[in-house]
Coordinates of N, CA and C in Angstrom, one line a residue:
R6 N 28.2 -4.6 27.9 CA 28.0 -6.1 27.9 C 27.2 -6.4 26.7
E7 N 27.7 -7.3 25.9 CA 27.1 -7.7 24.7 C 26.4 -9.0 24.8
G8 N 26.8 -9.8 25.8 CA 26.2 -11.2 26.0 C 27.0 -12.2 25.2
P9 N 26.5 -13.5 25.3 CA 27.3 -14.6 24.7 C 27.2 -14.5 23.1
A10 N 28.2 -15.0 22.5 CA 28.4 -15.0 21.1 C 27.2 -15.6 20.3
W11 N 26.7 -16.7 20.9 CA 25.6 -17.4 20.2 C 24.3 -16.6 20.1
L12 N 24.2 -15.6 21.1 CA 23.0 -14.8 21.1 C 23.1 -13.8 20.0
K13 N 24.3 -13.4 19.6 CA 24.4 -12.4 18.5 C 23.9 -13.1 17.1
T14 N 24.1 -14.4 17.0 CA 23.7 -15.1 15.8 C 22.3 -15.6 15.8
F15 N 21.6 -15.4 16.9 CA 20.2 -15.9 17.0 C 19.3 -15.3 16.0
I16 N 18.5 -16.1 15.3 CA 17.6 -15.6 14.3 C 16.2 -16.1 14.8
P17 N 15.3 -15.2 15.3 CA 14.0 -15.7 15.8 C 13.2 -16.5 14.8
E18 N 13.2 -16.1 13.5 CA 12.4 -16.9 12.6 C 12.8 -18.3 12.5
Q19 N 14.2 -18.6 12.6 CA 14.7 -19.9 12.5 C 14.4 -20.7 13.8
A20 N 14.3 -20.0 14.9 CA 14.0 -20.7 16.2 C 12.6 -21.2 16.2
E21 N 11.7 -20.5 15.5 CA 10.3 -20.9 15.5 C 10.1 -22.2 14.7
K22 N 11.0 -22.5 13.7 CA 10.9 -23.7 12.9 C 11.5 -24.9 13.6
E23 N 12.4 -24.7 14.5 CA 13.0 -25.8 15.2 C 12.1 -26.2 16.4
T24 N 12.0 -27.5 16.6 CA 11.2 -28.0 17.7 C 12.1 -28.9 18.5
Y25 N 12.0 -28.8 19.8 CA 12.7 -29.7 20.7 C 11.7 -30.5 21.5
K26 N 12.0 -31.7 21.6 CA 11.1 -32.6 22.4 C 11.8 -33.1 23.7
T27 N 11.0 -33.1 24.7 CA 11.5 -33.6 26.0 C 11.3 -35.1 25.9
E28 N 11.9 -35.8 26.8 CA 11.8 -37.3 26.9 C 10.3 -37.7 27.0
E29 N 9.6 -36.9 27.8 CA 8.2 -37.2 28.0 C 7.4 -37.1 26.7
E30 N 7.7 -36.1 25.9 CA 7.0 -35.9 24.6 C 7.4 -37.1 23.6
I31 N 8.6 -37.5 23.6 CA 9.0 -38.6 22.8 C 8.3 -39.9 23.2
K32 N 8.2 -40.1 24.5 CA 7.5 -41.3 24.9 C 6.1 -41.3 24.4
K33 N 5.4 -40.1 24.5 CA 4.0 -40.1 24.0 C 3.9 -40.3 22.5
T34 N 5.0 -39.8 21.8 CA 5.0 -40.0 20.3 C 5.2 -41.5 19.9
Y35 N 6.1 -42.1 20.6 CA 6.4 -43.5 20.3 C 6.0 -44.4 21.5
P36 N 4.8 -44.9 21.6 CA 4.3 -45.7 22.7 C 5.1 -47.0 22.8
M37 N 5.3 -47.4 24.0 CA 6.1 -48.6 24.3 C 5.3 -49.9 23.8
H38 N 4.0 -49.9 23.9 CA 3.3 -51.1 23.6 C 2.4 -50.9 22.3
S39 N 2.3 -52.0 21.6 CA 1.4 -51.9 20.4 C -0.1 -52.0 20.8
N40 N -1.0 -51.6 20.0 CA -2.4 -51.7 20.3 C -2.8 -53.2 20.5
A41 N -2.2 -54.1 19.7 CA -2.5 -55.5 19.8 C -2.1 -56.0 21.2
T42 N -1.0 -55.6 21.7 CA -0.6 -56.0 23.1 C -1.5 -55.4 24.1
Q43 N -1.9 -54.1 24.0 CA -2.8 -53.5 24.9 C -4.1 -54.2 24.9
H44 N -4.6 -54.5 23.7 CA -5.9 -55.2 23.5 C -5.8 -56.6 24.2
H45 N -4.8 -57.3 24.0 CA -4.6 -58.6 24.7 C -4.6 -58.5 26.2
N46 N -3.9 -57.5 26.7 CA -3.9 -57.2 28.1 C -5.2 -56.9 28.7
H47 N -6.0 -56.1 27.9 CA -7.4 -55.8 28.4 C -8.2 -57.0 28.4
E48 N -8.1 -57.9 27.5 CA -8.8 -59.2 27.4 C -8.5 -60.0 28.7
N49 N -7.2 -60.1 29.0 CA -6.8 -60.9 30.2 C -7.4 -60.2 31.5
I50 N -7.3 -58.9 31.6 CA -7.8 -58.2 32.8 C -9.3 -58.4 32.9
I51 N -10.0 -58.3 31.8 CA -11.5 -58.5 31.9 C -11.8 -59.9 32.4
S52 N -11.2 -60.9 31.8 CA -11.4 -62.3 32.2 C -11.2 -62.5 33.7
Q53 N -10.0 -61.9 34.2 CA -9.7 -62.0 35.6 C -10.7 -61.3 36.5
L54 N -11.1 -60.1 36.1 CA -12.1 -59.4 36.9 C -13.5 -60.2 36.9
L55 N -13.9 -60.7 35.8 CA -15.2 -61.4 35.8 C -15.1 -62.7 36.7
T56 N -13.9 -63.3 36.7 CA -13.8 -64.5 37.5 C -13.7 -64.2 39.0
K57 N -12.9 -63.1 39.3 CA -12.6 -62.8 40.7 C -13.8 -62.2 41.5
H58 N -14.6 -61.4 40.8 CA -15.6 -60.6 41.6 C -17.0 -61.2 41.3
N59 N -17.9 -61.0 42.3 CA -19.2 -61.5 42.3 C -20.3 -60.4 42.0
S60 N -19.9 -59.3 41.6 CA -20.8 -58.2 41.3 C -20.4 -57.5 39.9
F61 N -21.4 -57.5 39.1 CA -21.2 -56.8 37.8 C -20.8 -55.3 38.0
Q62 N -21.5 -54.7 38.9 CA -21.2 -53.3 39.2 C -19.8 -53.1 39.6
K63 N -19.3 -54.0 40.4 CA -17.9 -53.9 40.9 C -16.9 -54.1 39.7
V64 N -17.1 -55.1 38.9 CA -16.3 -55.3 37.8 C -16.3 -54.1 36.8
T65 N -17.5 -53.6 36.6 CA -17.6 -52.4 35.7 C -16.8 -51.2 36.3
R66 N -16.9 -50.9 37.6 CA -16.2 -49.8 38.2 C -14.7 -50.0 38.1
I67 N -14.3 -51.2 38.4 CA -12.8 -51.5 38.4 C -12.3 -51.3 37.0
L68 N -13.0 -51.8 36.0 CA -12.5 -51.7 34.6 C -12.6 -50.3 34.2
A69 N -13.5 -49.5 34.6 CA -13.6 -48.1 34.2 C -12.4 -47.3 34.8
W70 N -12.0 -47.6 36.0 CA -10.8 -47.0 36.6 C -9.5 -47.4 35.8
I71 N -9.5 -48.7 35.4 CA -8.3 -49.2 34.6 C -8.3 -48.5 33.2
L72 N -9.4 -48.4 32.6 CA -9.5 -47.7 31.3 C -9.1 -46.3 31.4
R73 N -9.5 -45.6 32.5 CA -9.1 -44.2 32.7 C -7.6 -44.1 32.8
A74 N -7.0 -45.0 33.5 CA -5.6 -45.0 33.8 C -4.8 -45.2 32.5
V75 N -5.2 -46.0 31.6 CA -4.5 -46.3 30.4 C -4.8 -45.4 29.2
T76 N -5.8 -44.6 29.4 CA -6.2 -43.6 28.3 C -5.5 -42.3 28.5
P77 N -4.9 -41.8 27.4 CA -4.1 -40.6 27.5 C -5.0 -39.5 28.0
K78 N -4.5 -38.7 28.9 CA -5.3 -37.6 29.6 C -5.4 -36.4 28.7
R79 N -6.6 -36.0 28.3 CA -6.8 -34.9 27.4 C -7.1 -33.6 28.2
D80 N -7.8 -33.8 29.3 CA -8.1 -32.6 30.1 C -8.3 -33.0 31.5
E81 N -8.6 -32.1 32.4 CA -8.8 -32.4 33.8 C -10.0 -33.3 33.9
R82 N -9.8 -34.3 34.7 CA -10.9 -35.3 34.9 C -11.4 -35.1 36.4
P83 N -12.7 -35.4 36.6 CA -13.2 -35.4 38.0 C -12.6 -36.5 38.8
S84 N -12.7 -36.4 40.1 CA -12.2 -37.5 40.9 C -13.1 -38.7 41.0
Y85 N -14.2 -38.6 40.4 CA -15.2 -39.7 40.3 C -15.3 -40.2 38.9
L86 N -15.9 -41.4 38.7 CA -16.1 -41.9 37.3 C -17.3 -41.2 36.7
T87 N -17.2 -40.9 35.4 CA -18.3 -40.3 34.7 C -19.2 -41.4 34.2
L88 N -20.4 -41.0 33.8 CA -21.4 -41.9 33.2 C -20.8 -42.5 31.9
Q89 N -20.1 -41.6 31.2 CA -19.5 -42.1 29.9 C -18.5 -43.2 30.2
E90 N -17.6 -43.0 31.2 CA -16.6 -44.0 31.5 C -17.2 -45.3 31.9
L91 N -18.3 -45.2 32.7 CA -19.0 -46.5 33.1 C -19.6 -47.2 32.0
R92 N -20.2 -46.4 31.0 CA -20.8 -47.0 29.8 C -19.8 -47.7 29.0
K93 N -18.6 -47.0 28.8 CA -17.5 -47.6 28.0 C -17.1 -48.9 28.7
A94 N -16.9 -48.9 30.0 CA -16.5 -50.2 30.7 C -17.5 -51.3 30.4
K95 N -18.8 -51.0 30.6 CA -19.9 -52.0 30.3 C -19.8 -52.5 28.9
Q96 N -19.6 -51.6 28.0 CA -19.5 -52.0 26.6 C -18.3 -52.9 26.3
T97 N -17.2 -52.6 27.0 CA -16.0 -53.4 26.8 C -16.2 -54.8 27.4
I98 N -16.9 -54.9 28.5 CA -17.1 -56.2 29.1 C -18.1 -57.0 28.2
V99 N -19.1 -56.4 27.7 CA -20.0 -57.1 26.8 C -19.3 -57.6 25.5
K100 N -18.5 -56.7 24.9 CA -17.8 -57.0 23.7 C -16.8 -58.2 24.0
H101 N -16.1 -58.2 25.1 CA -15.2 -59.2 25.5 C -15.9 -60.6 25.5
T102 N -17.1 -60.6 26.2 CA -17.8 -61.8 26.4 C -18.4 -62.3 25.1
Q103 N -18.9 -61.4 24.3 CA -19.4 -61.8 23.0 C -18.3 -62.4 22.1
M104 N -17.1 -61.7 22.1 CA -16.0 -62.2 21.2 C -15.6 -63.6 21.7
N105 N -15.6 -63.8 22.9 CA -15.1 -65.2 23.4 C -16.1 -66.3 23.0
E106 N -17.4 -66.0 22.9 CA -18.4 -67.0 22.6 C -18.8 -67.0 21.1
Y107 N -18.9 -65.8 20.5 CA -19.4 -65.7 19.1 C -18.4 -65.1 18.1
R108 N -17.2 -65.4 18.3 CA -16.1 -64.9 17.4 C -16.5 -65.0 15.9
Q109 N -16.8 -66.3 15.5 CA -17.1 -66.5 14.1 C -18.2 -65.7 13.6
E110 N -19.3 -65.7 14.3 CA -20.5 -64.9 13.9 C -20.2 -63.4 13.8
L111 N -19.4 -62.9 14.7 CA -19.0 -61.5 14.7 C -18.2 -61.2 13.4
E112 N -17.2 -62.1 13.1 CA -16.4 -61.9 11.9 C -17.3 -61.9 10.7
Q113 N -18.2 -62.9 10.6 CA -19.1 -63.0 9.4 C -19.9 -61.7 9.3
L114 N -20.5 -61.2 10.3 CA -21.3 -60.0 10.3 C -20.5 -58.8 9.9
R115 N -19.3 -58.7 10.4 CA -18.5 -57.5 10.0 C -18.1 -57.5 8.6
K116 N -18.0 -58.7 8.0 CA -17.8 -58.9 6.5 C -19.0 -58.8 5.7
H117 N -20.2 -58.5 6.4 CA -21.5 -58.4 5.7 C -21.9 -59.8 5.1
E118 N -21.4 -60.9 5.7 CA -21.8 -62.2 5.3 C -22.9 -62.7 6.1
K119 N -23.6 -63.7 5.6 CA -24.7 -64.4 6.4 C -24.0 -65.3 7.4
I120 N -24.6 -65.4 8.6 CA -24.0 -66.3 9.6 C -24.3 -67.8 9.2
H121 N -23.5 -68.7 9.7 CA -23.7 -70.1 9.3 C -25.1 -70.6 9.8
I122 N -25.7 -71.5 9.0 CA -27.0 -72.0 9.3 C -27.0 -72.8 10.6
K123 N -25.9 -73.3 11.1 CA -25.8 -74.1 12.3 C -25.5 -73.2 13.5
S124 N -25.3 -71.9 13.3 CA -25.0 -71.1 14.4 C -26.1 -71.0 15.5
K125 N -25.7 -70.9 16.7 CA -26.7 -70.8 17.8 C -27.6 -69.5 17.7
L126 N -27.0 -68.5 16.9 CA -27.7 -67.2 16.8 C -28.6 -67.1 15.6
I127 N -28.7 -68.1 14.7 CA -29.4 -67.9 13.5 C -30.8 -67.4 13.6
N128 N -31.5 -67.9 14.6 CA -32.9 -67.5 14.8 C -33.1 -66.2 15.4
L129 N -32.0 -65.5 15.9 CA -32.1 -64.2 16.5 C -31.9 -63.1 15.5
N130 N -31.6 -63.4 14.3 CA -31.4 -62.4 13.2 C -30.4 -61.3 13.8
P131 N -29.2 -61.7 14.2 CA -28.3 -60.8 14.9 C -27.7 -59.8 13.9
H132 N -27.4 -58.6 14.5 CA -26.6 -57.6 13.8 C -25.7 -56.9 14.8
I133 N -24.7 -56.2 14.3 CA -23.8 -55.4 15.1 C -24.2 -54.0 15.1
D134 N -24.3 -53.4 16.3 CA -24.7 -52.0 16.4 C -23.5 -51.1 16.2
R135 N -23.8 -49.8 16.2 CA -22.7 -48.8 15.9 C -21.6 -48.8 16.9
D136 N -21.8 -49.4 18.1 CA -20.7 -49.6 19.1 C -20.0 -50.9 19.0
G137 N -20.4 -51.7 18.1 CA -19.7 -53.0 17.9 C -20.3 -54.1 18.7
I138 N -21.5 -53.9 19.3 CA -22.1 -54.9 20.1 C -23.1 -55.7 19.4
L139 N -23.1 -57.0 19.6 CA -24.0 -57.9 18.9 C -25.4 -57.8 19.5
R140 N -26.4 -57.6 18.7 CA -27.8 -57.4 19.2 C -28.8 -58.3 18.4
V141 N -29.9 -58.5 19.1 CA -31.0 -59.3 18.4 C -31.7 -58.3 17.4
G142 N -32.0 -58.9 16.2 CA -32.7 -58.1 15.2 C -34.1 -58.6 15.2
G143 N -34.9 -58.2 14.2 CA -36.2 -58.8 14.1 C -37.3 -57.8 14.0
R144 N -38.5 -58.3 14.2 CA -39.8 -57.7 14.0 C -40.0 -56.5 14.9
L145 N -39.3 -56.4 16.0 CA -39.6 -55.3 16.9 C -38.8 -54.0 16.6
S146 N -38.0 -54.0 15.5 CA -37.2 -52.9 15.2 C -37.9 -51.6 14.9
H147 N -39.2 -51.7 14.5 CA -40.0 -50.5 14.3 C -41.0 -50.2 15.4
A148 N -41.0 -51.0 16.5 CA -41.9 -50.8 17.6 C -41.5 -49.5 18.3
N149 N -42.5 -48.9 18.9 CA -42.3 -47.6 19.7 C -42.0 -47.9 21.1
I150 N -40.9 -48.6 21.3 CA -40.4 -48.9 22.6 C -38.9 -48.6 22.7
H151 N -38.3 -48.6 23.9 CA -36.9 -48.2 24.1 C -36.0 -49.2 23.3
F152 N -34.9 -48.6 22.7 CA -34.0 -49.4 21.9 C -33.5 -50.6 22.5
E153 N -33.1 -50.6 23.8 CA -32.6 -51.8 24.5 C -33.7 -52.9 24.6
M154 N -35.0 -52.5 24.6 CA -36.0 -53.5 24.6 C -36.3 -54.1 23.2
K155 N -36.1 -53.2 22.2 CA -36.3 -53.6 20.8 C -35.2 -54.6 20.3
Q156 N -34.0 -54.2 20.6 CA -32.8 -54.9 20.1 C -31.9 -55.2 21.3
P157 N -32.2 -56.1 22.2 CA -31.3 -56.4 23.3 C -30.0 -56.9 22.9
K158 N -29.0 -56.7 23.8 CA -27.7 -57.3 23.6 C -27.8 -58.8 23.7
I159 N -26.9 -59.5 22.9 CA -26.9 -60.9 23.0 C -25.8 -61.3 24.0
I160 N -26.2 -61.9 25.1 CA -25.3 -62.3 26.2 C -25.3 -63.8 26.2
P161 N -24.1 -64.5 26.0 CA -24.1 -65.9 26.0 C -24.7 -66.5 27.4
P162 N -25.6 -67.4 27.3 CA -26.4 -67.8 28.5 C -25.5 -68.5 29.6
H163 N -24.5 -69.1 29.2 CA -23.7 -69.8 30.2 C -22.4 -69.1 30.6
S164 N -22.3 -67.8 30.2 CA -21.1 -67.0 30.5 C -21.1 -66.5 31.9
R165 N -19.9 -66.1 32.3 CA -19.8 -65.5 33.7 C -20.5 -64.2 33.7
L166 N -20.6 -63.5 32.6 CA -21.3 -62.2 32.6 C -22.8 -62.5 32.8
A167 N -23.4 -63.5 32.2 CA -24.8 -63.8 32.4 C -25.0 -64.2 33.9
E168 N -24.1 -64.8 34.5 CA -24.2 -65.2 36.0 C -24.3 -63.9 36.8
L169 N -23.4 -62.9 36.5 CA -23.3 -61.7 37.3 C -24.5 -60.8 37.0
L170 N -25.1 -60.9 35.8 CA -26.3 -60.0 35.6 C -27.5 -60.6 36.2

């Protein structure tokens, strides 16, 4: 028995060069939604969560589960939310709230421009931290105290987030 004819013509070196993709691999390569659409959906979800729930902790945990579900799985994850996932959810909520209230100031600061003299934030000497969160700047930046106390996040005073905090 010699086997099928195609097996006689099989060249192992050539087979290594050929790659075959399953439907699942193709879907991962070509996502169905653009980042802009996903970003817009996240914005709507965050607004809905902030409106619907009366606890910042609950909103944070729900959003963390949602972010976990939409993030590609790289490795085995525990059955509980990690501290990193909860921090990411909190940052996302703060960024969302800041963008809704201080869009112009954020755009100016990202372009390294001075914010408008009539801005509500002008006296706070605001800056954007490495995570993209708007923070108070000023004379405490060299003080020997915790970073969050030196440069607190700027939360719009009449926002739903401020109510929940």
